[in-house]
Short mmCIF file of C-alpha atoms and ligand atoms in Angstrom, two decimals:
data_model
loop_
_atom_site.label_atom_id
_atom_site.label_comp_id
_atom_site.label_asym_id
_atom_site.label_seq_id
_atom_site.Cartn_x
_atom_site.Cartn_y
_atom_site.Cartn_z
CA MET A 205 0.00 0.00 0.00
CA ARG A 206 1.44 3.35 -1.03
CA ASN A 207 0.69 6.94 -0.20
CA GLY A 208 3.02 9.52 -1.69
CA ASP A 209 6.54 8.45 -0.76
CA SER A 210 5.57 6.04 1.99
CA ALA A 211 4.63 2.44 1.43
CA VAL A 212 4.13 -0.76 3.35
CA ASP A 213 5.65 -3.70 1.48
CA SER A 214 3.99 -7.07 1.12
CA THR A 215 6.19 -8.79 3.75
CA ALA A 216 5.26 -6.13 6.30
CA ILE A 217 1.57 -6.44 5.35
CA SER A 218 1.62 -10.17 5.91
CA LEU A 219 3.42 -9.78 9.28
CA VAL A 220 0.84 -7.24 10.41
CA ARG A 221 -2.01 -9.49 9.33
CA THR A 222 -0.57 -12.59 10.94
CA THR A 223 -0.11 -10.92 14.32
CA PHE A 224 -3.56 -9.33 14.18
CA LYS A 225 -5.16 -12.69 13.33
CA ALA A 226 -3.25 -14.43 16.12
CA VAL A 227 -4.44 -11.84 18.65
CA ALA A 228 -8.01 -12.05 17.33
CA ALA A 229 -7.94 -15.84 17.76
CA ILE A 230 -7.20 -15.59 21.51
CA GLU A 231 -10.36 -16.05 23.57
CA ASP A 232 -12.14 -12.65 23.67
CA GLY A 233 -9.02 -11.34 21.90
CA PRO A 234 -10.53 -8.31 20.09
CA ALA A 235 -12.53 -7.18 23.15
CA ARG A 236 -9.55 -7.55 25.50
CA LEU A 237 -7.22 -5.89 23.00
CA THR A 238 -9.62 -2.94 22.72
CA GLN A 239 -9.90 -2.63 26.48
CA SER A 240 -6.16 -2.75 26.94
CA PHE A 241 -5.65 -0.23 24.09
CA TYR A 242 -8.01 2.31 25.69
CA SER A 243 -6.56 1.78 29.19
CA VAL A 244 -3.06 2.53 27.90
CA LEU A 245 -4.26 5.42 25.75
CA PHE A 246 -6.15 7.13 28.58
CA ALA A 247 -3.51 6.44 31.24
CA ASN A 248 -0.74 7.97 29.12
CA ASN A 249 -2.85 10.76 27.59
CA PRO A 250 -5.57 11.81 30.06
CA ASP A 251 -6.54 14.78 27.84
CA VAL A 252 -7.71 12.36 25.11
CA ARG A 253 -10.39 10.82 27.37
CA GLU A 254 -12.71 13.79 26.95
CA PHE A 255 -13.07 13.15 23.19
CA PHE A 256 -14.77 9.86 23.93
CA PRO A 257 -18.30 9.33 25.27
CA ALA A 258 -18.75 8.76 29.00
CA ALA A 259 -20.19 5.27 28.40
CA MET A 260 -18.16 3.39 25.85
CA GLU A 261 -19.45 -0.16 26.14
CA ALA A 262 -21.45 -0.24 22.91
CA GLN A 263 -18.98 1.25 20.50
CA ARG A 264 -15.55 1.02 22.04
CA GLU A 265 -14.51 -1.53 19.44
CA ARG A 266 -15.11 0.75 16.46
CA LEU A 267 -11.67 2.30 16.32
CA VAL A 268 -9.92 -1.07 16.58
CA HIS A 269 -12.40 -2.59 14.09
CA ALA A 270 -11.51 0.16 11.64
CA ILE A 271 -7.84 -0.67 11.97
CA ALA A 272 -8.64 -4.35 11.43
CA TYR A 273 -10.70 -3.43 8.35
CA VAL A 274 -7.85 -1.36 6.92
CA ILE A 275 -5.32 -4.11 7.57
CA ASP A 276 -7.57 -6.61 5.87
CA GLN A 277 -7.83 -4.42 2.77
CA LEU A 278 -4.18 -3.32 2.55
CA ASP A 279 -3.69 -5.12 -0.80
CA ASP A 280 -6.30 -2.97 -2.52
CA PRO A 281 -4.97 0.48 -1.69
CA GLU A 282 -7.32 2.78 -3.56
CA PRO A 283 -10.54 2.25 -1.58
CA VAL A 284 -8.61 2.06 1.69
CA LEU A 285 -6.83 5.34 1.05
CA LEU A 286 -10.16 6.98 0.21
CA PHE A 287 -11.71 5.53 3.39
CA LEU A 288 -8.82 6.78 5.54
CA ALA A 289 -8.84 10.24 3.98
CA GLN A 290 -12.59 10.56 4.67
CA LEU A 291 -12.09 9.27 8.21
CA GLY A 292 -9.31 11.81 8.77
CA ARG A 293 -11.51 14.68 7.58
CA ASP A 294 -14.35 13.40 9.76
CA HIS A 295 -12.07 13.04 12.81
CA ARG A 296 -11.72 16.84 12.82
CA LYS A 297 -15.11 16.83 14.57
CA TYR A 298 -13.45 15.40 17.71
CA GLY A 299 -10.77 18.12 17.77
CA VAL A 300 -8.06 15.52 17.00
CA VAL A 301 -4.61 16.98 16.15
CA ASP A 302 -1.51 15.28 14.71
CA ALA A 303 0.06 14.49 18.12
CA HIS A 304 -2.97 12.36 19.02
CA TYR A 305 -2.15 9.97 16.19
CA THR A 306 1.22 9.20 17.79
CA ALA A 307 -0.53 8.57 21.09
CA VAL A 308 -3.09 6.23 19.47
CA GLY A 309 -0.37 4.40 17.49
CA ASN A 310 1.79 3.88 20.57
CA ALA A 311 -1.14 2.63 22.65
CA LEU A 312 -2.14 0.18 19.95
CA ILE A 313 1.39 -1.18 19.58
CA PHE A 314 1.74 -1.49 23.35
CA ALA A 315 -1.55 -3.41 23.60
CA LEU A 316 -0.74 -5.68 20.66
CA LYS A 317 2.74 -6.45 21.93
CA ASN A 318 1.36 -7.29 25.32
CA PHE A 319 -1.04 -9.80 23.78
CA ALA A 320 1.25 -11.28 21.16
CA GLY A 321 4.04 -11.98 23.67
CA ASN A 322 7.78 -11.65 23.10
CA GLU A 323 8.04 -14.74 20.94
CA MET A 324 5.72 -13.42 18.25
CA TRP A 325 6.57 -9.73 18.65
CA THR A 326 9.97 -9.71 16.93
CA ASP A 327 11.77 -6.54 15.78
CA GLU A 328 10.51 -7.24 12.27
CA VAL A 329 6.90 -7.41 13.47
CA ASP A 330 7.38 -4.26 15.52
CA ASN A 331 8.73 -2.39 12.47
CA ALA A 332 5.94 -3.68 10.25
CA TRP A 333 3.27 -2.43 12.68
CA ARG A 334 4.96 0.94 13.10
CA GLU A 335 5.10 1.35 9.31
CA ALA A 336 1.45 0.39 8.87
CA ILE A 337 0.23 2.70 11.65
CA ALA A 338 2.43 5.55 10.42
CA LEU A 339 0.93 5.22 6.97
CA ILE A 340 -2.67 5.03 8.25
CA ALA A 341 -2.07 8.09 10.45
CA SER A 342 -0.31 10.06 7.71
CA VAL A 343 -3.19 9.54 5.25
CA MET A 344 -5.73 10.64 7.86
CA MET A 345 -3.68 13.65 9.01
CA GLU A 346 -2.87 14.84 5.50
CA ALA A 347 -6.51 14.71 4.47
CA ALA A 348 -7.60 16.50 7.66
CA ASN A 349 -4.95 19.20 7.32
CA ALA A 350 -5.75 19.77 3.64
CA GLU A 351 -9.47 20.26 4.29
CA ASP A 352 -10.55 23.85 4.74
CA GLY A 353 -14.31 23.19 4.91
CA PRO A 354 -16.15 23.07 8.26
CA ALA A 355 -15.43 20.25 10.71
CA THR A 356 -19.12 20.09 11.67
CA TRP A 357 -22.51 21.21 10.42
CA THR A 358 -25.45 22.12 12.64
CA GLY A 359 -28.90 20.98 11.50
CA THR A 360 -32.14 22.30 12.98
CA VAL A 361 -35.01 19.82 13.00
CA VAL A 362 -37.84 21.20 10.85
CA GLU A 363 -39.94 18.02 10.60
CA HIS A 364 -40.12 14.78 12.53
CA LYS A 365 -42.55 12.19 11.26
CA GLN A 366 -43.00 8.79 12.85
CA VAL A 367 -43.73 6.62 9.81
CA LEU A 368 -43.70 3.34 11.73
CA GLN A 369 -43.70 2.51 15.41
CA ASP A 370 -39.91 2.23 15.25
CA VAL A 371 -38.99 4.43 12.27
CA ALA A 372 -38.93 8.22 12.00
CA VAL A 373 -38.24 10.47 9.04
CA VAL A 374 -36.37 13.54 10.27
CA ARG A 375 -35.84 16.62 8.10
CA LEU A 376 -33.31 19.26 9.08
CA GLN A 377 -32.14 22.62 7.83
CA LEU A 378 -28.34 22.83 7.86
CA ASP A 379 -26.52 26.01 8.87
CA ARG A 380 -24.69 25.76 5.52
CA PRO A 381 -24.99 23.36 2.59
CA MET A 382 -23.02 20.13 2.82
CA GLU A 383 -21.55 18.67 -0.36
CA TYR A 384 -22.08 14.97 0.14
CA GLY A 385 -22.47 12.46 -2.65
CA ALA A 386 -25.83 10.68 -2.91
CA GLY A 387 -25.21 7.30 -1.21
CA GLN A 388 -22.75 8.65 1.38
CA TYR A 389 -23.35 8.77 5.14
CA VAL A 390 -22.49 11.21 7.90
CA SER A 391 -21.97 10.91 11.62
CA VAL A 392 -24.52 12.62 13.80
CA THR A 393 -24.97 13.53 17.48
CA VAL A 394 -28.23 14.62 19.05
CA PRO A 395 -29.11 16.61 22.20
CA GLY A 396 -28.88 14.61 25.41
CA ARG A 397 -26.40 12.10 23.96
CA PRO A 398 -23.14 14.06 24.01
CA ARG A 399 -20.17 12.69 22.08
CA MET A 400 -22.17 9.64 20.98
CA TRP A 401 -21.75 9.86 17.24
CA ARG A 402 -23.81 7.55 15.05
CA TYR A 403 -23.84 7.16 11.29
CA LEU A 404 -26.94 8.08 9.29
CA SER A 405 -27.36 8.09 5.51
CA PRO A 406 -29.07 11.13 3.98
CA ALA A 407 -32.19 10.02 2.10
CA ILE A 408 -32.15 12.95 -0.35
CA PRO A 409 -29.33 14.29 -2.52
CA ALA A 410 -27.30 17.28 -1.32
CA ASN A 411 -28.84 20.60 -2.27
CA PRO A 412 -27.74 24.25 -2.18
CA GLU A 413 -30.54 25.07 0.27
CA GLY A 414 -28.90 22.86 2.90
CA GLN A 415 -31.92 20.62 3.47
CA ILE A 416 -31.20 17.11 4.64
CA GLU A 417 -33.39 14.12 5.53
CA PHE A 418 -32.68 11.00 7.56
CA HIS A 419 -34.67 7.80 8.09
CA VAL A 420 -33.94 6.44 11.54
CA ARG A 421 -34.89 3.06 12.98
CA ARG A 422 -35.01 2.61 16.75
CA VAL A 423 -32.70 -0.18 17.86
CA SER A 424 -34.14 -1.47 21.12
CA GLY A 425 -31.65 -1.06 23.93
CA GLY A 426 -29.62 1.38 21.80
CA TRP A 427 -28.16 4.54 23.32
CA VAL A 428 -28.90 7.00 20.53
CA SER A 429 -31.48 5.78 17.99
CA PRO A 430 -34.37 5.62 20.53
CA ALA A 431 -33.74 9.32 21.29
CA MET A 432 -33.63 10.17 17.58
CA VAL A 433 -36.92 8.37 16.94
CA GLY A 434 -38.83 9.06 20.15
CA GLN A 435 -37.46 12.24 21.75
CA THR A 436 -36.80 14.60 18.85
CA ASN A 437 -38.57 17.97 18.82
CA LEU A 438 -38.88 20.65 16.18
CA GLY A 439 -36.12 23.20 16.69
CA ASP A 440 -33.66 20.64 18.16
CA THR A 441 -30.17 20.93 16.76
CA TRP A 442 -28.18 17.93 15.58
CA LEU A 443 -24.45 18.09 14.88
CA MET A 444 -22.99 16.36 11.83
CA GLY A 445 -19.46 15.45 10.66
CA SER A 446 -17.99 15.29 7.15
CA PRO A 447 -19.45 12.91 4.56
CA LEU A 448 -18.13 9.36 4.40
CA GLY A 449 -18.54 6.32 2.20
CA ALA A 450 -18.12 5.40 -1.42
CA LEU A 451 -21.55 4.22 -2.55
CA GLY A 452 -22.64 6.02 -5.70
CA VAL A 453 -23.24 5.48 -9.39
CA ASP A 454 -19.96 4.65 -11.09
CA ARG A 455 -20.52 6.19 -14.51
CA THR A 456 -17.09 5.10 -15.76
CA ARG A 457 -18.19 1.46 -15.71
CA ASN A 458 -21.28 1.85 -17.83
CA ARG A 459 -23.01 -1.10 -16.17
CA ASP A 460 -26.61 -1.68 -15.18
CA MET A 461 -27.22 -1.73 -11.46
CA LEU A 462 -28.76 -3.95 -8.82
CA MET A 463 -29.61 -2.31 -5.50
CA ILE A 464 -30.72 -4.24 -2.44
CA GLY A 465 -31.93 -2.28 0.57
CA SER A 466 -33.63 -3.45 3.70
CA GLY A 467 -35.37 -1.30 6.31
CA THR A 468 -33.90 2.21 6.55
CA GLY A 469 -31.14 0.91 4.25
CA ILE A 470 -33.35 2.30 1.53
CA ALA A 471 -32.22 5.86 2.45
CA PRO A 472 -28.87 6.02 0.58
CA LEU A 473 -30.37 4.16 -2.40
CA ARG A 474 -33.30 6.57 -2.58
CA ALA A 475 -30.90 9.55 -2.51
CA GLN A 476 -29.02 8.09 -5.48
CA LEU A 477 -32.21 7.32 -7.41
CA MET A 478 -33.47 10.86 -6.82
CA GLU A 479 -30.21 12.27 -8.10
CA MET A 480 -30.31 9.98 -11.13
CA ALA A 481 -33.84 11.14 -11.87
CA MET A 482 -32.42 14.63 -12.42
CA ARG A 483 -30.15 13.37 -15.24
CA ALA A 484 -30.93 12.53 -18.83
CA ASN A 485 -28.98 9.26 -19.12
CA ASN A 486 -28.89 6.51 -16.55
CA PRO A 487 -28.08 2.82 -16.36
CA ASN A 488 -31.01 0.48 -15.84
CA VAL A 489 -31.55 -0.07 -12.13
CA HIS A 490 -33.39 -2.87 -10.34
CA VAL A 491 -34.01 -1.95 -6.72
CA PHE A 492 -35.19 -4.62 -4.26
CA VAL A 493 -36.72 -3.13 -1.12
CA GLY A 494 -37.07 -5.50 1.83
CA GLY A 495 -38.56 -5.67 5.30
CA ASN A 496 -40.11 -8.09 7.75
CA TYR A 497 -43.72 -6.99 7.26
CA PRO A 498 -45.33 -5.25 4.26
CA CYS A 499 -45.61 -2.08 6.40
CA ASP A 500 -41.82 -2.01 6.82
CA LEU A 501 -41.67 -0.85 3.20
CA TYR A 502 -42.68 2.57 4.49
CA ASP A 503 -41.25 4.47 1.53
CA ILE A 504 -42.42 2.25 -1.30
CA GLU A 505 -44.79 4.89 -2.70
CA THR A 506 -41.91 7.34 -3.29
CA LEU A 507 -40.04 4.64 -5.19
CA TRP A 508 -43.12 3.79 -7.26
CA GLN A 509 -43.50 7.49 -8.12
CA LEU A 510 -39.87 7.64 -9.20
CA SER A 511 -40.29 4.50 -11.26
CA LEU A 512 -43.44 5.80 -13.00
CA THR A 513 -41.52 8.73 -14.47
CA ASN A 514 -38.15 7.00 -14.95
CA PRO A 515 -38.35 3.96 -17.23
CA TRP A 516 -34.78 2.89 -16.33
CA LEU A 517 -35.95 2.12 -12.78
CA THR A 518 -37.61 -1.16 -11.72
CA VAL A 519 -38.80 -1.51 -8.12
CA VAL A 520 -39.37 -4.92 -6.52
CA PRO A 521 -40.97 -4.89 -3.03
CA VAL A 522 -40.21 -7.89 -0.81
CA SER A 523 -41.37 -8.77 2.71
CA GLU A 524 -40.73 -11.84 4.84
CA GLU A 525 -44.33 -11.90 6.15
CA ASP A 526 -47.31 -11.66 3.86
CA THR A 527 -49.50 -9.62 6.20
CA ASN A 528 -48.98 -6.76 8.60
CA PRO A 529 -48.81 -7.27 12.39
CA TRP A 530 -52.20 -6.83 14.02
CA TRP A 531 -51.30 -3.47 15.53
CA HIS A 532 -50.58 -1.90 12.15
CA LEU A 533 -53.95 -0.73 10.90
CA ASP A 534 -53.12 1.05 7.61
CA PRO A 535 -53.95 -0.98 4.49
CA ILE A 536 -51.13 -2.50 2.43
CA PRO A 537 -50.58 -0.17 -0.55
CA THR A 538 -51.29 -1.58 -4.01
CA PRO A 539 -48.66 -1.06 -6.71
CA PRO A 540 -49.58 1.20 -9.64
CA ALA A 541 -50.29 -0.57 -12.95
CA GLY A 542 -47.20 -2.12 -14.50
CA MET A 543 -45.22 -2.31 -11.25
CA TYR A 544 -44.10 -5.52 -9.59
CA LYS A 545 -46.36 -6.83 -6.86
CA ARG A 546 -44.77 -7.50 -3.49
CA ILE A 547 -42.97 -10.85 -3.26
CA THR A 548 -42.88 -12.82 0.00
CA GLY A 549 -39.43 -13.93 1.10
CA LYS A 550 -36.06 -12.69 2.27
CA VAL A 551 -34.88 -9.80 0.16
CA SER A 552 -31.40 -11.24 -0.46
CA ALA A 553 -32.80 -14.61 -1.58
CA VAL A 554 -35.51 -13.05 -3.77
CA ALA A 555 -33.02 -10.70 -5.45
CA ALA A 556 -30.43 -13.43 -6.04
CA GLU A 557 -33.02 -15.74 -7.66
CA PHE A 558 -34.69 -13.01 -9.69
CA GLY A 559 -32.25 -12.73 -12.59
CA ASP A 560 -28.71 -12.83 -13.86
CA TRP A 561 -26.77 -10.06 -12.13
CA SER A 562 -23.30 -11.23 -13.09
CA ASN A 563 -22.61 -8.09 -15.14
CA HIS A 564 -24.31 -5.60 -12.83
CA ASP A 565 -22.83 -3.18 -10.35
CA VAL A 566 -24.38 -4.24 -7.06
CA GLN A 567 -25.00 -2.16 -3.95
CA ILE A 568 -26.26 -3.72 -0.73
CA VAL A 569 -27.48 -1.64 2.21
CA GLY A 570 -28.93 -2.88 5.48
CA SER A 571 -27.85 -4.69 8.61
CA ALA A 572 -24.53 -6.55 8.64
CA SER A 573 -26.38 -9.87 8.33
CA THR A 574 -28.43 -8.68 5.32
CA ILE A 575 -25.24 -7.56 3.61
CA GLN A 576 -23.37 -10.77 4.33
CA THR A 577 -26.27 -13.01 3.29
CA ALA A 578 -26.85 -11.06 0.07
CA LYS A 579 -23.16 -11.20 -0.83
CA PHE A 580 -23.06 -14.92 -0.19
CA ARG A 581 -26.19 -15.64 -2.25
CA LEU A 582 -25.17 -13.43 -5.15
CA GLN A 583 -21.69 -14.90 -5.25
CA ALA A 584 -23.23 -18.37 -5.39
CA LYS A 585 -25.19 -17.13 -8.43
CA GLY A 586 -22.03 -16.01 -10.24
CA VAL A 587 -21.80 -12.34 -9.26
CA PRO A 588 -18.11 -11.48 -8.85
CA VAL A 589 -17.44 -10.13 -5.38
CA GLU A 590 -15.59 -7.13 -6.85
CA ASN A 591 -18.88 -6.00 -8.46
CA MET A 592 -20.57 -5.75 -5.04
CA ARG A 593 -20.31 -2.69 -2.85
CA HIS A 594 -21.48 -1.88 0.65
CA ASP A 595 -20.43 0.43 3.46
CA PRO A 596 -17.85 -0.83 5.97
CA LEU A 597 -19.45 -3.03 8.62
CA TYR A 598 -18.77 -1.97 12.18
C1 FAD B 750 -22.60 3.23 7.25
C2 FAD B 750 -23.79 3.22 8.19
C3 FAD B 750 -24.93 3.93 7.85
C4 FAD B 750 -26.05 3.90 8.70
N1 FAD B 750 -27.19 4.57 8.33
C5 FAD B 750 -28.28 4.50 9.12
C6 FAD B 750 -29.51 5.14 8.73
O1 FAD B 750 -29.60 5.82 7.69
N2 FAD B 750 -30.59 4.99 9.56
C7 FAD B 750 -30.52 4.27 10.72
O2 FAD B 750 -31.54 4.17 11.41
N3 FAD B 750 -29.38 3.67 11.11
C8 FAD B 750 -28.26 3.77 10.35
N4 FAD B 750 -27.09 3.15 10.76
C9 FAD B 750 -27.04 2.51 12.10
C10 FAD B 750 -26.75 3.61 13.16
O3 FAD B 750 -25.52 4.24 12.88
C11 FAD B 750 -26.65 3.06 14.60
O4 FAD B 750 -25.71 2.04 14.63
C12 FAD B 750 -27.97 2.55 15.10
O5 FAD B 750 -28.90 3.61 15.07
C13 FAD B 750 -27.85 2.04 16.56
O6 FAD B 750 -27.38 3.07 17.40
P1 FAD B 750 -27.78 3.06 18.93
O7 FAD B 750 -26.94 4.09 19.60
O8 FAD B 750 -29.24 3.17 19.12
O9 FAD B 750 -27.34 1.62 19.40
P2 FAD B 750 -26.01 1.27 20.22
O10 FAD B 750 -26.12 1.82 21.59
O11 FAD B 750 -24.83 1.66 19.39
O12 FAD B 750 -26.11 -0.31 20.23
C14 FAD B 750 -26.93 -1.00 21.18
C15 FAD B 750 -26.96 -2.45 20.86
O13 FAD B 750 -27.68 -2.67 19.63
C16 FAD B 750 -26.87 -3.36 18.68
N5 FAD B 750 -27.13 -2.73 17.37
C17 FAD B 750 -26.58 -1.59 16.89
N6 FAD B 750 -27.10 -1.30 15.67
C18 FAD B 750 -27.98 -2.27 15.38
C19 FAD B 750 -28.83 -2.51 14.29
N7 FAD B 750 -28.85 -1.70 13.21
N8 FAD B 750 -29.63 -3.61 14.35
C20 FAD B 750 -29.61 -4.43 15.41
N9 FAD B 750 -28.81 -4.24 16.49
C21 FAD B 750 -28.01 -3.19 16.48
C22 FAD B 750 -25.44 -3.11 19.12
O14 FAD B 750 -24.59 -4.16 18.71
C23 FAD B 750 -25.57 -3.06 20.63
O15 FAD B 750 -25.57 -4.33 21.18
C24 FAD B 750 -25.99 3.17 9.92
C25 FAD B 750 -24.82 2.48 10.25
C26 FAD B 750 -23.73 2.49 9.42
C27 FAD B 750 -22.50 1.71 9.79
C1 HEM B 751 -4.89 5.67 13.89
C2 HEM B 751 -5.85 5.90 13.07
C3 HEM B 751 -7.30 5.94 13.45
C4 HEM B 751 -8.29 5.21 12.90
C5 HEM B 751 -8.17 4.18 11.78
C6 HEM B 751 -9.51 5.59 13.56
C7 HEM B 751 -10.75 5.07 13.25
C8 HEM B 751 -11.91 5.36 13.91
C9 HEM B 751 -13.23 4.89 13.57
C10 HEM B 751 -13.59 4.08 12.36
C11 HEM B 751 -14.10 5.34 14.49
C12 HEM B 751 -15.61 5.10 14.55
C13 HEM B 751 -16.33 6.00 13.65
C14 HEM B 751 -16.19 7.50 13.87
O1 HEM B 751 -16.77 8.02 14.84
O2 HEM B 751 -15.56 8.16 13.05
C15 HEM B 751 -13.34 6.13 15.39
C16 HEM B 751 -13.90 6.77 16.44
C17 HEM B 751 -13.22 7.61 17.24
N1 HEM B 751 -11.90 7.98 17.12
FE1 HEM B 751 -10.59 7.34 15.77
N2 HEM B 751 -9.25 6.54 14.49
C18 HEM B 751 -7.91 6.80 14.48
C19 HEM B 751 -7.26 7.71 15.24
C20 HEM B 751 -7.82 8.46 16.22
C21 HEM B 751 -7.13 9.44 17.03
C22 HEM B 751 -5.67 9.82 16.88
C23 HEM B 751 -8.03 9.94 17.91
C24 HEM B 751 -7.81 10.97 18.98
C25 HEM B 751 -7.46 10.64 20.14
C26 HEM B 751 -9.30 9.28 17.66
C27 HEM B 751 -10.45 9.51 18.34
C28 HEM B 751 -11.64 8.89 18.11
C29 HEM B 751 -12.85 9.11 18.89
C30 HEM B 751 -13.02 10.05 20.07
C31 HEM B 751 -13.82 8.28 18.37
C32 HEM B 751 -15.28 8.12 18.85
C33 HEM B 751 -15.34 6.83 19.59
C34 HEM B 751 -16.69 6.52 20.09
O3 HEM B 751 -17.70 7.07 19.64
O4 HEM B 751 -16.71 5.64 20.96
N3 HEM B 751 -9.13 8.40 16.64
N4 HEM B 751 -12.03 6.12 15.04
#
């Protein structure tokens, strides 16, 4: 992997991977490594503690997961470098400066060395890790230092609509427009949940008026999403970081597209479809929209409307159950003439069986298990894994 003059050679990459895998294979390895990393980081750099939320149980593994993700992808530098540059720009929201990267790198090496033991942690391994971390940090720092746009945006809630018992559509007016690509996501904090950043995907394309819309599902037992869905008031202000992610229409590839979205995973797909609808030429797109119950397809009418006026777009609704739960009283919407009727089944299975997608660009959005199942099923049907894209799984 190469960035400017620095590079990590293939021997170093394999040493880094081997040690990381060995540590991950120890019982509770990743969790214990994370704990030890944060203990060392906070003990040696008490000022850094205040960047992190008071309660860190739920998401403390994210930083270490990201490093694992990067290490896993080191052979394919382009997407990793893009990911790290975005992450670096986004990390400006914490107030991170260059010196913090040294502190994080040292804490990680200390924790890893402690776990790997002297036998595995040779000088060569030590050098390989230092090179890898230096490169990761330099890409993040360079991108952050080169960015002169705002580190955060403030959005004022102008509409909050509960479209399902556990899903809300929230519209906000930003203090200044944000130039995100349709399909990207941003990290968000809400009042009452300080420093607890969560990712949300805008459901409409960026616009010069600075309007933004999110679809949020309440995760039961979650720290932040229940507040977003159940305790949001008009006039509340949400804070947002820089855009992240690489989902989008790749017009250089000139391929038709398959999109699979389940639940609020429809948001980044909808933003892309809306943006495509503003252009004259588009690839053909099949979008499969999934949920447990028919009512979980809360946005199907918008997609049908888009499809009615855009012949390149085919919408296939899918739900695991054929009827709504008894407490949901609204009738199941009927598709307009010429549109596919809802199919009963799991969205990944229905999409995989529906046609030949081996030459399509594929995007999958939803929970980690939806993404993994869809990838597995599509691969079994001959779709090359390099044609499938999804956001990083944390
Ligand atoms: C790239 C990306 C884009 C995202 N976009 C959206 C979006 O547009 N709309 C949206 O509603 N959410 C989205 N999410 C999920 C969101 O960022 C939060 O993870 C989610 O809202 C849970 O946060 P929480 O604080 O309520 O739960 P936490 O307090 O973080 O977690 C509580 C518990 O719930 C589990 N958990 C976390 N998330 C889920 C989940 N999705 N399903 C089941 N269990 C879970 C955790 O493992 C933990 O055990 C996105 C996530 C990613 C990675
Ligand atoms: C070494 C390279 C680093 C990588 C790959 C990395 C990666 C990540 C990722 C992926 C997340 C979760 C998503 C997010 O909120 O953006 C995260 C969170 C965070 N990172 Fe970093 N990071 C790095 C360095 C740093 C440094 C130097 C600091 C400053 C001390 C820092 C502080 C934080 C904080 C405060 C969070 C929020 C954690 C939480 O919500 O629990 N990170 N990091």
